[in-house]
Short mmCIF file of N, CA and C in Angstrom, two decimals:
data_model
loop_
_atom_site.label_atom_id
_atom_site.label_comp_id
_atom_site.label_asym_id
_atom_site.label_seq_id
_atom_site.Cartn_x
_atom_site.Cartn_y
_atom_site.Cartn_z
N UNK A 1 85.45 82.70 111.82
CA UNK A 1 86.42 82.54 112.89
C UNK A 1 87.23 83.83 113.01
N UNK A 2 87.13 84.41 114.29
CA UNK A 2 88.08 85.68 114.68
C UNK A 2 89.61 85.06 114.60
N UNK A 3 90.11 86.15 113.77
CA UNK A 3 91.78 85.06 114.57
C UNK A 3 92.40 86.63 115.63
N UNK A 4 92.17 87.81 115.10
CA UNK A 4 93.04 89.02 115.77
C UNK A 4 91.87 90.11 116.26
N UNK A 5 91.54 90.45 117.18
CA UNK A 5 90.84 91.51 117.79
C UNK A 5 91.13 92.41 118.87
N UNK A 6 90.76 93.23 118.79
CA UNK A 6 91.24 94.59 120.10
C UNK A 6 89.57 95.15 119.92
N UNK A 7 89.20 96.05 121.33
CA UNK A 7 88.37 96.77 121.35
C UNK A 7 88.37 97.72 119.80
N UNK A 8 87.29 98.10 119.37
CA UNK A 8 86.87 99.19 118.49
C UNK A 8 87.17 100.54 119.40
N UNK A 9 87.05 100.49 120.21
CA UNK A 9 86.86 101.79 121.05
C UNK A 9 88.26 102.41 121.38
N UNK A 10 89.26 101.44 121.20
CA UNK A 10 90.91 102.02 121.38
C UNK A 10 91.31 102.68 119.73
N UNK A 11 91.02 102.17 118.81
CA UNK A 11 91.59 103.26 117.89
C UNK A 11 90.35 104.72 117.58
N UNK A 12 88.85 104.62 118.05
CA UNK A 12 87.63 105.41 117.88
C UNK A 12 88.52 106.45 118.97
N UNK A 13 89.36 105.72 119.85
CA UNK A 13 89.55 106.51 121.45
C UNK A 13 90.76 107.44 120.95
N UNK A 14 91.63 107.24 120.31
CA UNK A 14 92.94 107.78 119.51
C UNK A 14 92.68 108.74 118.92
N UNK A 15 91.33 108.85 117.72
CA UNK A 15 90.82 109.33 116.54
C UNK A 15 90.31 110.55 117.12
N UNK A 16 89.40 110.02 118.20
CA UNK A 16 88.71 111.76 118.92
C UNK A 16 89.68 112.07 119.72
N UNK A 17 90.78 111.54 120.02
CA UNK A 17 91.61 112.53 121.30
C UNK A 17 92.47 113.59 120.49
N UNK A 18 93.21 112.88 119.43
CA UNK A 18 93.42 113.52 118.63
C UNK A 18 92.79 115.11 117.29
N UNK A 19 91.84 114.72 117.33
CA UNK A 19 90.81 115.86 116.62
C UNK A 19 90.01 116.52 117.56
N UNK A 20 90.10 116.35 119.10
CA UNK A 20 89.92 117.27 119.81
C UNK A 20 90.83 118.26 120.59
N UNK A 21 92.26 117.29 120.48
CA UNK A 21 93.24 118.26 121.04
C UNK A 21 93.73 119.22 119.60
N UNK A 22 93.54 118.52 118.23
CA UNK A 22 94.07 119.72 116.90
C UNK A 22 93.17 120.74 116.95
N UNK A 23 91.52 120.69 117.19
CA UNK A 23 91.09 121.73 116.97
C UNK A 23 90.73 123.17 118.29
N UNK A 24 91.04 122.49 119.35
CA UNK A 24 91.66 123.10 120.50
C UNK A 24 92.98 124.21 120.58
N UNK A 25 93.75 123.11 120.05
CA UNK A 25 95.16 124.01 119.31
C UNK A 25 94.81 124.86 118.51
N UNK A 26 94.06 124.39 117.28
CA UNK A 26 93.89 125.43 116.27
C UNK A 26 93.19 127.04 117.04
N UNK A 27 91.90 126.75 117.13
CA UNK A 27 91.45 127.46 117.83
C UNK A 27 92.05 128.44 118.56
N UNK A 28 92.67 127.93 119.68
CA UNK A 28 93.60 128.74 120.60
C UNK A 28 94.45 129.46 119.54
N UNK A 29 94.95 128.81 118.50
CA UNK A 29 96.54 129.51 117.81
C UNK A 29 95.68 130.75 117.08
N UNK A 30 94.70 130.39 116.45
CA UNK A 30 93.75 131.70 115.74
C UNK A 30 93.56 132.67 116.40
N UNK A 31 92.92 132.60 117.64
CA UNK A 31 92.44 133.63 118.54
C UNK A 31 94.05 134.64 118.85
N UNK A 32 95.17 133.84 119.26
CA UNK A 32 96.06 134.44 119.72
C UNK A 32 96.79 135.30 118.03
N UNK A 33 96.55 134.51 117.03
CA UNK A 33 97.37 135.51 116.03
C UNK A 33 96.30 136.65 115.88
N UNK A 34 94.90 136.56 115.95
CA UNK A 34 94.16 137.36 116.03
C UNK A 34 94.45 138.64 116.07
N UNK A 35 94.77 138.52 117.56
CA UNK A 35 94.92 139.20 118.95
C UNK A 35 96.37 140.16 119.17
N UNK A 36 96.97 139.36 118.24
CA UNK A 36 98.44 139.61 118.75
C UNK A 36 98.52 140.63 117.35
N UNK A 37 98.12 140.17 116.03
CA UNK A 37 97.47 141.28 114.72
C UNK A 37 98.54 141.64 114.31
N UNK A 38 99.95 140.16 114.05
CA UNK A 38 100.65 140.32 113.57
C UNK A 38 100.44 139.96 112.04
N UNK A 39 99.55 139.32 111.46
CA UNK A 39 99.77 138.75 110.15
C UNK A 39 97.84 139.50 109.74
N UNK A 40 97.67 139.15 108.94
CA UNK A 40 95.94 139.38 108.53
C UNK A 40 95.00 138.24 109.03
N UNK A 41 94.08 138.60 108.53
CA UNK A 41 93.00 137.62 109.65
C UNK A 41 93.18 136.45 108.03
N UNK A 42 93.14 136.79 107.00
CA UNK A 42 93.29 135.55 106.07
C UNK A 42 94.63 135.10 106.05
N UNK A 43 96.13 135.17 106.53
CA UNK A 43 96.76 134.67 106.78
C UNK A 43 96.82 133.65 107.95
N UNK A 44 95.90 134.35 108.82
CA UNK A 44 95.83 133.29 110.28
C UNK A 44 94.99 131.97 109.79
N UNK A 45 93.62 132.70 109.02
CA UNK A 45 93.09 131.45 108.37
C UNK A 45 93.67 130.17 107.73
N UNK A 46 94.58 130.88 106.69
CA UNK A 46 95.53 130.06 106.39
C UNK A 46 95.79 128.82 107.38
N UNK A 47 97.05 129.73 108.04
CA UNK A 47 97.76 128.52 108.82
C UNK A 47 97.13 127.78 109.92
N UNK A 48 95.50 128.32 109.99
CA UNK A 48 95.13 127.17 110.73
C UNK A 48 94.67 126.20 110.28
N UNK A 49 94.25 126.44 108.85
CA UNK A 49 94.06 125.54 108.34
C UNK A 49 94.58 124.28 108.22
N UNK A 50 96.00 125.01 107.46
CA UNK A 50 97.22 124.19 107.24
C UNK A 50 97.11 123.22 108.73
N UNK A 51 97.02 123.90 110.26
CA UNK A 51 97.57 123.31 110.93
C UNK A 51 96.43 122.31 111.08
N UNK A 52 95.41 122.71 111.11
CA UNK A 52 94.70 121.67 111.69
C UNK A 52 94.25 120.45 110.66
N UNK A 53 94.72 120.62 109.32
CA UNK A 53 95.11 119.26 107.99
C UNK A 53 95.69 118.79 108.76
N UNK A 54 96.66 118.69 109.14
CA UNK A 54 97.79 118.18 109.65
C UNK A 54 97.47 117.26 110.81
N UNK A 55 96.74 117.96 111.67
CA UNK A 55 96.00 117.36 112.66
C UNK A 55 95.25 116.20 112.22
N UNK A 56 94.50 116.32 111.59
CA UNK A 56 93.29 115.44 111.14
C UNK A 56 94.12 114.26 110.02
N UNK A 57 95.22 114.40 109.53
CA UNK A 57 95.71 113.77 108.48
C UNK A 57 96.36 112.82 109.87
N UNK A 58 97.38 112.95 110.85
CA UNK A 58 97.83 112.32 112.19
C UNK A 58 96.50 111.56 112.45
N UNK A 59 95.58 112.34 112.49
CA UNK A 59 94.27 111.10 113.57
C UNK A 59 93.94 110.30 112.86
N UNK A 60 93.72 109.95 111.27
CA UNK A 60 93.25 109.89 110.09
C UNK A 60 94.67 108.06 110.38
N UNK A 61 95.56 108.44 110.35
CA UNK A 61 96.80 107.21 110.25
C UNK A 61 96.78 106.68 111.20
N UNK A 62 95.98 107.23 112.56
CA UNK A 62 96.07 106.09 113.47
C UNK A 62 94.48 105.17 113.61
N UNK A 63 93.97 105.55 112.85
CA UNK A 63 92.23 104.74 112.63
C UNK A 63 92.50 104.11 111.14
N UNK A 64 93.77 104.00 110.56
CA UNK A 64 93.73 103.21 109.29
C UNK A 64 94.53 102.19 109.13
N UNK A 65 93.83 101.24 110.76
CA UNK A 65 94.67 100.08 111.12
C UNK A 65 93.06 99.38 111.83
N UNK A 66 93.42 97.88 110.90
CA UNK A 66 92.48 97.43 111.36
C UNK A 66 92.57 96.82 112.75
N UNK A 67 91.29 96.42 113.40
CA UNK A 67 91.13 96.18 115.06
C UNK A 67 90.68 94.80 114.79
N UNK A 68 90.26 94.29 113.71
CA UNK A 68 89.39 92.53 113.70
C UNK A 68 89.72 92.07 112.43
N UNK A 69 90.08 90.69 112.30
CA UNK A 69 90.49 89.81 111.55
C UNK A 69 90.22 88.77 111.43
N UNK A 70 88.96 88.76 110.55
CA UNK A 70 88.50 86.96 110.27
C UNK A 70 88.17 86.45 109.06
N UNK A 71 88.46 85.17 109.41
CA UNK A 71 88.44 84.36 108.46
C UNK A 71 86.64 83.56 107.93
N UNK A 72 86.17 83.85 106.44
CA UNK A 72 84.89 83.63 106.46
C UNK A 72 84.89 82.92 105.03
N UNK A 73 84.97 81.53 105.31
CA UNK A 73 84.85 80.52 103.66
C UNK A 73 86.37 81.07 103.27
N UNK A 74 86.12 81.48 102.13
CA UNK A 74 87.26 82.06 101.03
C UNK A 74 87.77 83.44 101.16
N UNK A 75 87.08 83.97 102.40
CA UNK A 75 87.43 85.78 102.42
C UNK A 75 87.95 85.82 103.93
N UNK A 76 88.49 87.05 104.05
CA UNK A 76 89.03 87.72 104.63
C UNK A 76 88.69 88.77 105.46
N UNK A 77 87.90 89.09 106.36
CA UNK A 77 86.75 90.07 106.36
C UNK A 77 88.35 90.99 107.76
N UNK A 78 88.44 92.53 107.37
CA UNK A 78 89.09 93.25 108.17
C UNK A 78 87.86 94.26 108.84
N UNK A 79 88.25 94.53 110.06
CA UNK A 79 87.40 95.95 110.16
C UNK A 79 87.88 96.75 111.02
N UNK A 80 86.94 97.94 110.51
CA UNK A 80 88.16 99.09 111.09
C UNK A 80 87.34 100.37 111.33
N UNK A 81 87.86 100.89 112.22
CA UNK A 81 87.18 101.78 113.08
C UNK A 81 85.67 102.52 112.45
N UNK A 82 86.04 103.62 111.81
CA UNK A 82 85.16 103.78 110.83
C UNK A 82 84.72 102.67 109.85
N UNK A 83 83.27 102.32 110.35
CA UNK A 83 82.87 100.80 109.26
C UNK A 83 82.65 101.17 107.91
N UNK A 84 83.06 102.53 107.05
CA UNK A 84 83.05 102.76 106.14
C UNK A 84 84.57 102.26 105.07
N UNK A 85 85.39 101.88 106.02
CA UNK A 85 87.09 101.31 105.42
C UNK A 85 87.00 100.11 105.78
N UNK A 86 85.79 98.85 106.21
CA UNK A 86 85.56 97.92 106.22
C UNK A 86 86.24 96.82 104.99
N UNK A 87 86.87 95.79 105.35
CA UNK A 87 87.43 95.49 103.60
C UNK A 87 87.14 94.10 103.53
N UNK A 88 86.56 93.29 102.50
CA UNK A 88 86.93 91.79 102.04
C UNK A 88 87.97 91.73 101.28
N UNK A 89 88.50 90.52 101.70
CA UNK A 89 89.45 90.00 100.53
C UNK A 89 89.49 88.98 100.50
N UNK A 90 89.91 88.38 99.21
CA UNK A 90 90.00 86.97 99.13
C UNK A 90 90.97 86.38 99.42
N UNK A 91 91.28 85.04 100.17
CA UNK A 91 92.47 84.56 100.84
C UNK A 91 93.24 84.44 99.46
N UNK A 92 93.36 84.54 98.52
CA UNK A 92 94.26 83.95 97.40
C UNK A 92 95.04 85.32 97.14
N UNK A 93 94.36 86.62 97.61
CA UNK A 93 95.11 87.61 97.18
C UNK A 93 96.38 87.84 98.20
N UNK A 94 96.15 87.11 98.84
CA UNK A 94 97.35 87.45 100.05
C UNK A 94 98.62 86.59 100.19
N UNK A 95 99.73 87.46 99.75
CA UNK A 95 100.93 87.24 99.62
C UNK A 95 101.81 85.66 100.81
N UNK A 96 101.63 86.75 101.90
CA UNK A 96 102.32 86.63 102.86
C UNK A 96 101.75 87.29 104.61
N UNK A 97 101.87 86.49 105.61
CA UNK A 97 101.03 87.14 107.16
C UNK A 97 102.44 87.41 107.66
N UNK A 98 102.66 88.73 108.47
CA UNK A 98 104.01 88.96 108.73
C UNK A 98 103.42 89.63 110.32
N UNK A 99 104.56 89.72 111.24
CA UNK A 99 104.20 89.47 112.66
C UNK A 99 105.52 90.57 113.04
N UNK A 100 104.80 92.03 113.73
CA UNK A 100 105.93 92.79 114.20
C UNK A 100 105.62 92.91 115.67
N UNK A 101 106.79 93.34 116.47
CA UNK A 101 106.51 94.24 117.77
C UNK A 101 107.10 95.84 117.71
N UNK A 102 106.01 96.35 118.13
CA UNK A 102 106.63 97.86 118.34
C UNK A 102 106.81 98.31 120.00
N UNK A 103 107.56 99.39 120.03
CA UNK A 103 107.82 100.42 121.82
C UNK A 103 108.95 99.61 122.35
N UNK A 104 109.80 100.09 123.10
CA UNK A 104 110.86 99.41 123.73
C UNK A 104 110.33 98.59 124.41
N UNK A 105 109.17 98.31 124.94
CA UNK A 105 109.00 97.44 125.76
C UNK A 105 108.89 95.82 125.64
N UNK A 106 108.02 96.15 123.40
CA UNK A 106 107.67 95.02 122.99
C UNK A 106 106.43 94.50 123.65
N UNK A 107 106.18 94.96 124.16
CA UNK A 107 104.57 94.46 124.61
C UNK A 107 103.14 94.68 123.71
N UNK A 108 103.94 95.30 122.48
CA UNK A 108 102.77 96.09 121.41
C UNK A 108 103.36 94.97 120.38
N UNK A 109 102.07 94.71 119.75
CA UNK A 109 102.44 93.86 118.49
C UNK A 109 101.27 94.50 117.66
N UNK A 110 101.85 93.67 116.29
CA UNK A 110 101.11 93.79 115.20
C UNK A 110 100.80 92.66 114.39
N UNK A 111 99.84 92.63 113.63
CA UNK A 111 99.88 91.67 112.59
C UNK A 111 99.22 92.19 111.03
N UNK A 112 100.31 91.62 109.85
CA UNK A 112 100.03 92.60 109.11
C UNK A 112 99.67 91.31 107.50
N UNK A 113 99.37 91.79 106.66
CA UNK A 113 98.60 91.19 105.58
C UNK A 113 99.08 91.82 104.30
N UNK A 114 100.23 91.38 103.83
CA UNK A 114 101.03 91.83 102.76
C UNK A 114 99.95 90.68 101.56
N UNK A 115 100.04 91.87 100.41
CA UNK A 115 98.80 91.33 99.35
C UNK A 115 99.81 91.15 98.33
N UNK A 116 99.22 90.73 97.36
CA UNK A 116 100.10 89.90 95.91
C UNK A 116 100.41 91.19 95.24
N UNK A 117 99.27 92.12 95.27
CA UNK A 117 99.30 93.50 94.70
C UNK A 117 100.44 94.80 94.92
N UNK A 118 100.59 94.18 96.38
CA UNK A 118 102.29 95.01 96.96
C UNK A 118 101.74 95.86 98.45
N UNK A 119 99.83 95.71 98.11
CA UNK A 119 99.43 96.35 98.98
C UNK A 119 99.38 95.77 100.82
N UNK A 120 99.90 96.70 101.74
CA UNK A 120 99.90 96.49 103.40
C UNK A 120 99.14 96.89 104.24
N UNK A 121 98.07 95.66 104.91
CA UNK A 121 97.08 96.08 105.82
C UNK A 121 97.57 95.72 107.22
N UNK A 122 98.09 96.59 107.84
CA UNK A 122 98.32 96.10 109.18
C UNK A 122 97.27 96.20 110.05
N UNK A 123 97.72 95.48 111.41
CA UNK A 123 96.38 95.79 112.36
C UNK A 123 96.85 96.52 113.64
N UNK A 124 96.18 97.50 114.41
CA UNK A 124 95.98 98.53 115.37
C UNK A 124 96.93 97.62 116.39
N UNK A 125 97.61 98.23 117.27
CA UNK A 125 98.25 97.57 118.40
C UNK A 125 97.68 96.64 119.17
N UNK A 126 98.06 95.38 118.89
CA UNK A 126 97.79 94.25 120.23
C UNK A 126 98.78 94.12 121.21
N UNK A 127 97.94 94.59 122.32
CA UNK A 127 98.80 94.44 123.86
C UNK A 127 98.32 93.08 124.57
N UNK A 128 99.04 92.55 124.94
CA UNK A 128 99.08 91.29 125.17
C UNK A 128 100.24 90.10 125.30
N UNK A 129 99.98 89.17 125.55
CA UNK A 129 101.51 88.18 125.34
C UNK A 129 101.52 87.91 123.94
N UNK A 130 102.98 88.58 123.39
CA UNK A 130 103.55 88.95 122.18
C UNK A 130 103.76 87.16 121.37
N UNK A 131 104.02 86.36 122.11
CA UNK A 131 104.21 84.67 121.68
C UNK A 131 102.86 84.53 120.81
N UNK A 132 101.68 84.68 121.60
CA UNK A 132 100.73 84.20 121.79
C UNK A 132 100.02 84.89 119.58
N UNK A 133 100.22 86.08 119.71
CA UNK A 133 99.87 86.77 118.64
C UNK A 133 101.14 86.19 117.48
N UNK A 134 102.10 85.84 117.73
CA UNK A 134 103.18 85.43 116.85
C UNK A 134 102.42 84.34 116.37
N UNK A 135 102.34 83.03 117.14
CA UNK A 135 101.49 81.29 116.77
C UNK A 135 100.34 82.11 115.65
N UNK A 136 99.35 83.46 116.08
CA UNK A 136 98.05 83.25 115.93
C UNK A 136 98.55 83.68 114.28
N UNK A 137 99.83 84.58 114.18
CA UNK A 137 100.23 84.80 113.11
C UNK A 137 100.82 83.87 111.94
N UNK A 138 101.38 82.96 112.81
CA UNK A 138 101.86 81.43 111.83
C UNK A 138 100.87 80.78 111.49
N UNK A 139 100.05 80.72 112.31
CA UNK A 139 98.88 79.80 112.04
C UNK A 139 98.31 80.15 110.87
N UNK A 140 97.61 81.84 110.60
CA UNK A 140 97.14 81.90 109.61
C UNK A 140 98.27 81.98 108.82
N UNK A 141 99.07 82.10 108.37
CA UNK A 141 99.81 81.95 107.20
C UNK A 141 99.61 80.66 106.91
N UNK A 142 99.87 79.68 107.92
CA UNK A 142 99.81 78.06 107.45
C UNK A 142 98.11 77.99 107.00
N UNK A 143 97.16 78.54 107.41
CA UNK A 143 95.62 78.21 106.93
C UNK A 143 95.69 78.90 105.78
N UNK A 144 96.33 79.91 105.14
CA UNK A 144 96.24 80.51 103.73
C UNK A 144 97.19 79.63 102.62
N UNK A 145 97.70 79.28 102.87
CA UNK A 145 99.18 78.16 102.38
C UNK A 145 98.59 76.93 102.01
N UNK A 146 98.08 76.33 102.99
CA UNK A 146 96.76 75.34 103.06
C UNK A 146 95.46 75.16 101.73
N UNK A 147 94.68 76.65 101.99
CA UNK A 147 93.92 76.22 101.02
C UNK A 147 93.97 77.45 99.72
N UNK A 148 95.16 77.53 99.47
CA UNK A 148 95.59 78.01 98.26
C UNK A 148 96.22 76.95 97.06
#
């Protein structure tokens, strides 16, 4: 049973906009310290480096939110953009289901999966009617409560 889903393709869509506009930047910033032959060509290396970590570490936090949430027997199945951070868990490890909204508008929600361990899996922005994701959020807390 699905209980929380969004397209795959909205956080995949985040991940490349992002690592195409850092290495764009980078790029551009290299050529111009190049050019401009104020620092050495291994200092420019440097800081593009630096800059474009930075880049990739930003795109990296917005694909390490899961997009699907279901419930399968005794587990927990999350998934997430890259199907390599794919996760099971067992419903017993989970603490507590906690239910946020983010943006002034509140039209962005979340739903998140606080573990016994201390560890927090939230999930990628659901746009949608914010009520509607709150219930889907009580609910599973009451189905983990249930058969624990």
């Amino acid at each position: 049973m699905t209980i929380t889903s969004v397209s795959e393709d909205v956080p995949l869509a985040y991940y490349h906009l992002i690592i195409a506009f850092g290495a764009t930047l980078c790029a551009l910033s290299f050529i111009y310290l190049v050019f401009t032959q104020k620092y050495t060509v291994t200092k420019n290396a440097i800081f593009t480096l630096l800059l474009f970590s930075g880049m990739y570490y930003l795109a990296y936090s917005l694909v390490d939110k899961f997009y699907e949430l279901s419930l399968k027997g005794e587990y927990i199945e999350l998934k997430y953009a890259p199907p390599s951070r794919d996760r099971m868990l067992s419903k017993h490890e989970v603490s507590s289901v906690t239910f946020g909204s983010s943006g002034r508008s509140g039209r962005r929600c979340y739903v998140a999966l606080n573990l016994l361990s201390g560890k927090r899996y939230k999930s990628a922005p659901l746009i949608g009617d914010v009520r509607y994701y709150q219930r889907v959020s009580v609910d599973l807390q009451k189905q983990l409560k249930s058969e624990s």
